[in-house]
Each structure stands twice: as C-alpha cells, then as structure tokens.
Amino acid sequence: MTYILIALFIIVIGLVLYTRSKLAGILVVSTPVVILTGWWVLVSNHYFVPSTNLENEAVGEFRLLETLAEDQLDSLGTFEERKQENGYSYQNEDHLHLSTDEENRILSVSSGESHLEASSGLKVGDRLSKAKALYGDHFYTYQEMGLGEATVYVDRENQFLLTLWSKDEMSISSIWLSTIH
C-alpha cells in the first residue's frame, strides 16, 4: 500500500511540474520506471551475481569440457544422437540430455529424470535449502514457462552455470550444468 501511495505522489508531483516545465515533469514521472528497470536488470542478470566456484562440478560422471566417451553413454542406456550446428546432442528415455561441441567436449548436461547426482551430492528431489547450504547465497532466479523456477549459480572464472530447476519452489526437479556461451 505504501508503494502505491508513493507512486501516486510521484505522479501527482510530476503532473504539477509538467504544467510548469515539461522536462521536469517527465523526469519526475519517469524516475520510478528507471529505478524499477535498473532493479530488474540487477536481480535477473548473471553479470551482477557474485561468482561461485563450480570448477570441480559434474553431473554423474559427466564433467564440463571433458571429452565424452562412448562407454559413458552406453552405461546409461540408449541415447538418441542429433547433429547440431556446433556439435551434437544426446538424450535418453530418462531425459538425461548432453550437448557437445565438434570435438565431442561436453558443453552441457541436464539430469532430467535420471538419478544422477551432482558431484556435491545434490540430486533431483533434494530441497533447494540443501543447494543453498552447498553452494551459498550468490545466485539469481528466473521463471520459465513449463519448467518452473530456475536458481542459477555462476562461475565466472571457469565460465560455468549451474541451474537448479524447481516446480514447487522447494524441491529440485532438474539439475543443469552448462558452459556460458
């Protein structure tokens, strides 16, 4: 309620100023929009989140930038392979998804419905509070229709992202480890 009153007050002041000076009125009325836009960019952008060390992070036996071996895929069942513009993607019936570059180095791995754990011990079904205890409070969030809410940890030095998807805002529904493109 307080924010609504402040917004109305700023609009009224802006309109009064507008009758005397168009520039002053426009500046006063646009100030809340500029502040809200700046706040939104700050909280929803990985450039402003402190870095989290993800150097040793992996999902199952899949570590970013390591070469994907055929026996790694064979141990987890049948995968569908697709050629992409800059590499390959692989997906199995548990929705475990891997992306590689032309040299077959792993660029991203998503746990899907598989029972693979992150190297930290985090797995699908764990609570987000466990993730925050393991990785800290330096993350940003966003929502994606159909996937739920993403909690994203950024490792700037290694150029890695760890995205934890949650549909109920309490438990992890998918773990996605990827490189920053």
mmCIF file of C-alpha atoms in Angstrom:
data_model
loop_
_atom_site.group_PDB
_atom_site.id
_atom_site.type_symbol
_atom_site.label_atom_id
_atom_site.label_comp_id
_atom_site.label_asym_id
_atom_site.label_seq_id
_atom_site.Cartn_x
_atom_site.Cartn_y
_atom_site.Cartn_z
ATOM 1 C CA MET A 1 0.000 0.000 0.000
ATOM 2 C CA THR A 2 2.845 2.368 0.847
ATOM 3 C CA TYR A 3 4.434 1.856 -2.582
ATOM 4 C CA ILE A 4 1.167 2.687 -4.306
ATOM 5 C CA LEU A 5 0.873 5.922 -2.337
ATOM 6 C CA ILE A 6 4.472 6.841 -3.161
ATOM 7 C CA ALA A 7 3.856 6.112 -6.857
ATOM 8 C CA LEU A 8 0.681 8.235 -6.836
ATOM 9 C CA PHE A 9 2.529 11.039 -5.052
ATOM 10 C CA ILE A 10 5.317 10.987 -7.654
ATOM 11 C CA ILE A 11 2.778 11.011 -10.495
ATOM 12 C CA VAL A 12 0.894 13.968 -8.978
ATOM 13 C CA ILE A 13 4.145 15.898 -8.415
ATOM 14 C CA GLY A 14 5.185 15.058 -11.986
ATOM 15 C CA LEU A 15 1.893 16.320 -13.408
ATOM 16 C CA VAL A 16 2.119 19.546 -11.404
ATOM 17 C CA LEU A 17 5.689 20.081 -12.596
ATOM 18 C CA TYR A 18 4.673 19.194 -16.167
ATOM 19 C CA THR A 19 2.308 22.208 -16.269
ATOM 20 C CA ARG A 20 5.273 24.460 -15.438
ATOM 21 C CA SER A 21 8.124 22.611 -17.179
ATOM 22 C CA LYS A 22 7.610 19.650 -19.462
ATOM 23 C CA LEU A 23 11.163 18.393 -18.953
ATOM 24 C CA ALA A 24 10.956 18.481 -15.139
ATOM 25 C CA GLY A 25 7.570 16.733 -15.169
ATOM 26 C CA ILE A 26 8.750 13.977 -17.491
ATOM 27 C CA LEU A 27 11.904 13.440 -15.423
ATOM 28 C CA VAL A 28 9.956 13.112 -12.172
ATOM 29 C CA VAL A 29 7.332 10.761 -13.632
ATOM 30 C CA SER A 30 9.950 8.583 -15.363
ATOM 31 C CA THR A 31 12.164 8.229 -12.264
ATOM 32 C CA PRO A 32 10.237 5.234 -10.803
ATOM 33 C CA VAL A 33 10.315 3.485 -14.180
ATOM 34 C CA VAL A 34 14.085 3.955 -14.414
ATOM 35 C CA ILE A 35 14.580 2.720 -10.840
ATOM 36 C CA LEU A 36 12.373 -0.356 -11.381
ATOM 37 C CA THR A 37 14.095 -1.181 -14.675
ATOM 38 C CA GLY A 38 17.514 -0.881 -13.049
ATOM 39 C CA TRP A 39 16.450 -3.074 -10.146
ATOM 40 C CA TRP A 40 15.041 -5.721 -12.527
ATOM 41 C CA VAL A 41 18.264 -5.795 -14.580
ATOM 42 C CA LEU A 42 20.318 -6.078 -11.396
ATOM 43 C CA VAL A 43 18.430 -9.016 -9.858
ATOM 44 C CA SER A 44 17.729 -11.005 -13.024
ATOM 45 C CA ASN A 45 21.117 -10.909 -14.691
ATOM 46 C CA HIS A 46 24.091 -13.139 -14.007
ATOM 47 C CA TYR A 47 26.527 -10.251 -14.567
ATOM 48 C CA PHE A 48 25.687 -8.832 -11.150
ATOM 49 C CA VAL A 49 25.785 -12.045 -9.094
ATOM 50 C CA PRO A 50 28.989 -12.857 -7.192
ATOM 51 C CA SER A 51 30.845 -15.844 -8.622
ATOM 52 C CA THR A 52 30.511 -19.365 -7.163
ATOM 53 C CA ASN A 53 33.340 -21.865 -7.698
ATOM 54 C CA LEU A 54 31.970 -24.687 -9.885
ATOM 55 C CA GLU A 55 35.370 -25.851 -11.165
ATOM 56 C CA ASN A 56 35.008 -29.427 -9.878
ATOM 57 C CA GLU A 57 31.274 -29.723 -10.502
ATOM 58 C CA ALA A 58 29.867 -32.613 -12.549
ATOM 59 C CA VAL A 59 26.535 -34.358 -13.043
ATOM 60 C CA GLY A 60 27.119 -38.071 -12.627
ATOM 61 C CA GLU A 61 30.373 -38.837 -14.412
ATOM 62 C CA PHE A 62 29.871 -36.003 -16.901
ATOM 63 C CA ARG A 63 32.211 -33.056 -16.329
ATOM 64 C CA LEU A 64 32.122 -29.937 -18.493
ATOM 65 C CA LEU A 65 34.766 -29.567 -21.223
ATOM 66 C CA GLU A 66 35.901 -33.195 -20.876
ATOM 67 C CA THR A 67 35.632 -35.444 -23.925
ATOM 68 C CA LEU A 68 32.510 -37.599 -23.984
ATOM 69 C CA ALA A 69 33.356 -41.294 -24.381
ATOM 70 C CA GLU A 70 31.018 -43.827 -25.984
ATOM 71 C CA ASP A 71 31.232 -46.137 -22.953
ATOM 72 C CA GLN A 72 29.893 -43.305 -20.760
ATOM 73 C CA LEU A 73 26.753 -43.192 -22.885
ATOM 74 C CA ASP A 74 26.448 -46.977 -23.148
ATOM 75 C CA SER A 75 26.421 -47.343 -19.360
ATOM 76 C CA LEU A 76 23.245 -45.225 -19.155
ATOM 77 C CA GLY A 77 21.167 -46.915 -21.841
ATOM 78 C CA THR A 78 20.164 -45.948 -25.348
ATOM 79 C CA PHE A 79 20.700 -42.351 -26.427
ATOM 80 C CA GLU A 80 19.286 -40.502 -29.387
ATOM 81 C CA GLU A 81 22.057 -38.543 -31.112
ATOM 82 C CA ARG A 82 21.323 -35.366 -33.051
ATOM 83 C CA LYS A 83 23.739 -33.325 -35.126
ATOM 84 C CA GLN A 84 23.559 -29.632 -34.282
ATOM 85 C CA GLU A 85 25.103 -26.545 -35.825
ATOM 86 C CA ASN A 86 28.111 -26.567 -33.491
ATOM 87 C CA GLY A 87 28.233 -30.161 -32.246
ATOM 88 C CA TYR A 88 25.945 -32.944 -31.066
ATOM 89 C CA SER A 89 23.189 -33.506 -28.549
ATOM 90 C CA TYR A 90 22.275 -36.768 -26.847
ATOM 91 C CA GLN A 91 19.109 -37.643 -24.937
ATOM 92 C CA ASN A 92 17.886 -40.885 -23.355
ATOM 93 C CA GLU A 93 14.488 -42.093 -22.108
ATOM 94 C CA ASP A 94 15.126 -40.556 -18.652
ATOM 95 C CA HIS A 95 15.535 -37.157 -20.351
ATOM 96 C CA LEU A 96 19.231 -37.057 -19.491
ATOM 97 C CA HIS A 97 20.474 -34.522 -22.021
ATOM 98 C CA LEU A 98 24.075 -33.878 -23.093
ATOM 99 C CA SER A 99 25.413 -31.324 -25.569
ATOM 100 C CA THR A 100 28.906 -31.452 -27.041
ATOM 101 C CA ASP A 101 30.975 -29.388 -29.437
ATOM 102 C CA GLU A 102 32.535 -30.654 -32.694
ATOM 103 C CA GLU A 103 35.436 -32.228 -30.733
ATOM 104 C CA ASN A 104 32.907 -34.066 -28.514
ATOM 105 C CA ARG A 105 33.745 -31.976 -25.419
ATOM 106 C CA ILE A 106 30.780 -31.718 -23.056
ATOM 107 C CA LEU A 107 29.189 -28.245 -23.083
ATOM 108 C CA SER A 108 26.099 -29.007 -21.010
ATOM 109 C CA VAL A 109 24.488 -31.828 -19.095
ATOM 110 C CA SER A 110 20.951 -31.869 -17.725
ATOM 111 C CA SER A 111 19.885 -34.582 -15.289
ATOM 112 C CA GLY A 112 16.278 -34.785 -16.447
ATOM 113 C CA GLU A 113 14.511 -37.606 -14.594
ATOM 114 C CA SER A 114 17.702 -39.640 -14.156
ATOM 115 C CA HIS A 115 19.104 -40.455 -10.736
ATOM 116 C CA LEU A 116 22.479 -38.837 -11.421
ATOM 117 C CA GLU A 117 23.847 -36.665 -8.635
ATOM 118 C CA ALA A 118 25.925 -33.536 -8.858
ATOM 119 C CA SER A 119 29.462 -34.010 -7.559
ATOM 120 C CA SER A 120 28.410 -32.079 -4.445
ATOM 121 C CA GLY A 121 25.882 -34.833 -3.636
ATOM 122 C CA LEU A 122 22.891 -32.771 -4.748
ATOM 123 C CA LYS A 123 20.234 -34.744 -6.631
ATOM 124 C CA VAL A 124 16.746 -34.397 -8.073
ATOM 125 C CA GLY A 125 14.224 -34.351 -5.221
ATOM 126 C CA ASP A 126 16.533 -32.578 -2.758
ATOM 127 C CA ARG A 127 15.346 -29.352 -1.206
ATOM 128 C CA LEU A 128 16.591 -26.006 -2.507
ATOM 129 C CA SER A 129 17.749 -25.228 1.030
ATOM 130 C CA LYS A 130 20.327 -28.036 0.645
ATOM 131 C CA ALA A 131 21.591 -26.404 -2.558
ATOM 132 C CA LYS A 132 21.904 -23.062 -0.788
ATOM 133 C CA ALA A 133 23.836 -24.741 2.033
ATOM 134 C CA LEU A 134 26.184 -26.379 -0.503
ATOM 135 C CA TYR A 135 26.683 -23.514 -2.970
ATOM 136 C CA GLY A 136 25.853 -20.397 -0.957
ATOM 137 C CA ASP A 137 23.558 -17.430 -1.411
ATOM 138 C CA HIS A 138 25.136 -15.980 -4.568
ATOM 139 C CA PHE A 139 22.566 -16.871 -7.227
ATOM 140 C CA TYR A 140 19.831 -15.335 -9.308
ATOM 141 C CA THR A 141 16.420 -16.719 -10.195
ATOM 142 C CA TYR A 142 14.059 -16.555 -13.124
ATOM 143 C CA GLN A 143 10.962 -18.411 -14.296
ATOM 144 C CA GLU A 144 10.485 -20.367 -17.491
ATOM 145 C CA MET A 145 7.020 -21.455 -18.571
ATOM 146 C CA GLY A 146 6.679 -25.225 -18.283
ATOM 147 C CA LEU A 147 9.976 -25.690 -16.442
ATOM 148 C CA GLY A 148 9.327 -23.745 -13.243
ATOM 149 C CA GLU A 149 11.726 -21.520 -11.354
ATOM 150 C CA ALA A 150 15.452 -21.608 -12.043
ATOM 151 C CA THR A 151 18.044 -20.943 -9.349
ATOM 152 C CA VAL A 152 21.301 -20.163 -11.147
ATOM 153 C CA TYR A 153 24.853 -20.176 -9.768
ATOM 154 C CA VAL A 154 27.553 -18.557 -11.926
ATOM 155 C CA ASP A 155 31.274 -19.387 -12.089
ATOM 156 C CA ARG A 156 32.856 -16.503 -13.997
ATOM 157 C CA GLU A 157 36.423 -17.813 -13.869
ATOM 158 C CA ASN A 158 35.566 -21.151 -15.490
ATOM 159 C CA GLN A 159 32.556 -19.816 -17.444
ATOM 160 C CA PHE A 160 30.123 -22.394 -15.960
ATOM 161 C CA LEU A 161 26.469 -22.138 -14.940
ATOM 162 C CA LEU A 162 24.664 -24.457 -12.530
ATOM 163 C CA THR A 163 20.900 -24.178 -12.963
ATOM 164 C CA LEU A 164 18.600 -25.892 -10.476
ATOM 165 C CA TRP A 165 15.002 -26.173 -11.673
ATOM 166 C CA SER A 166 12.129 -26.306 -9.197
ATOM 167 C CA LYS A 167 8.416 -26.613 -9.938
ATOM 168 C CA ASP A 168 7.228 -26.175 -6.362
ATOM 169 C CA GLU A 169 9.867 -23.637 -5.216
ATOM 170 C CA MET A 170 11.059 -26.107 -2.564
ATOM 171 C CA SER A 171 12.492 -29.223 -4.220
ATOM 172 C CA ILE A 172 14.800 -29.662 -7.196
ATOM 173 C CA SER A 173 13.185 -31.144 -10.311
ATOM 174 C CA SER A 174 16.227 -30.990 -12.608
ATOM 175 C CA ILE A 175 19.939 -30.116 -12.476
ATOM 176 C CA TRP A 176 21.565 -28.454 -15.485
ATOM 177 C CA LEU A 177 25.303 -27.771 -15.668
ATOM 178 C CA SER A 178 26.467 -25.775 -18.700
ATOM 179 C CA THR A 179 29.123 -23.505 -20.098
ATOM 180 C CA ILE A 180 28.433 -19.795 -20.571
ATOM 181 C CA HIS A 181 28.189 -19.215 -24.305
#
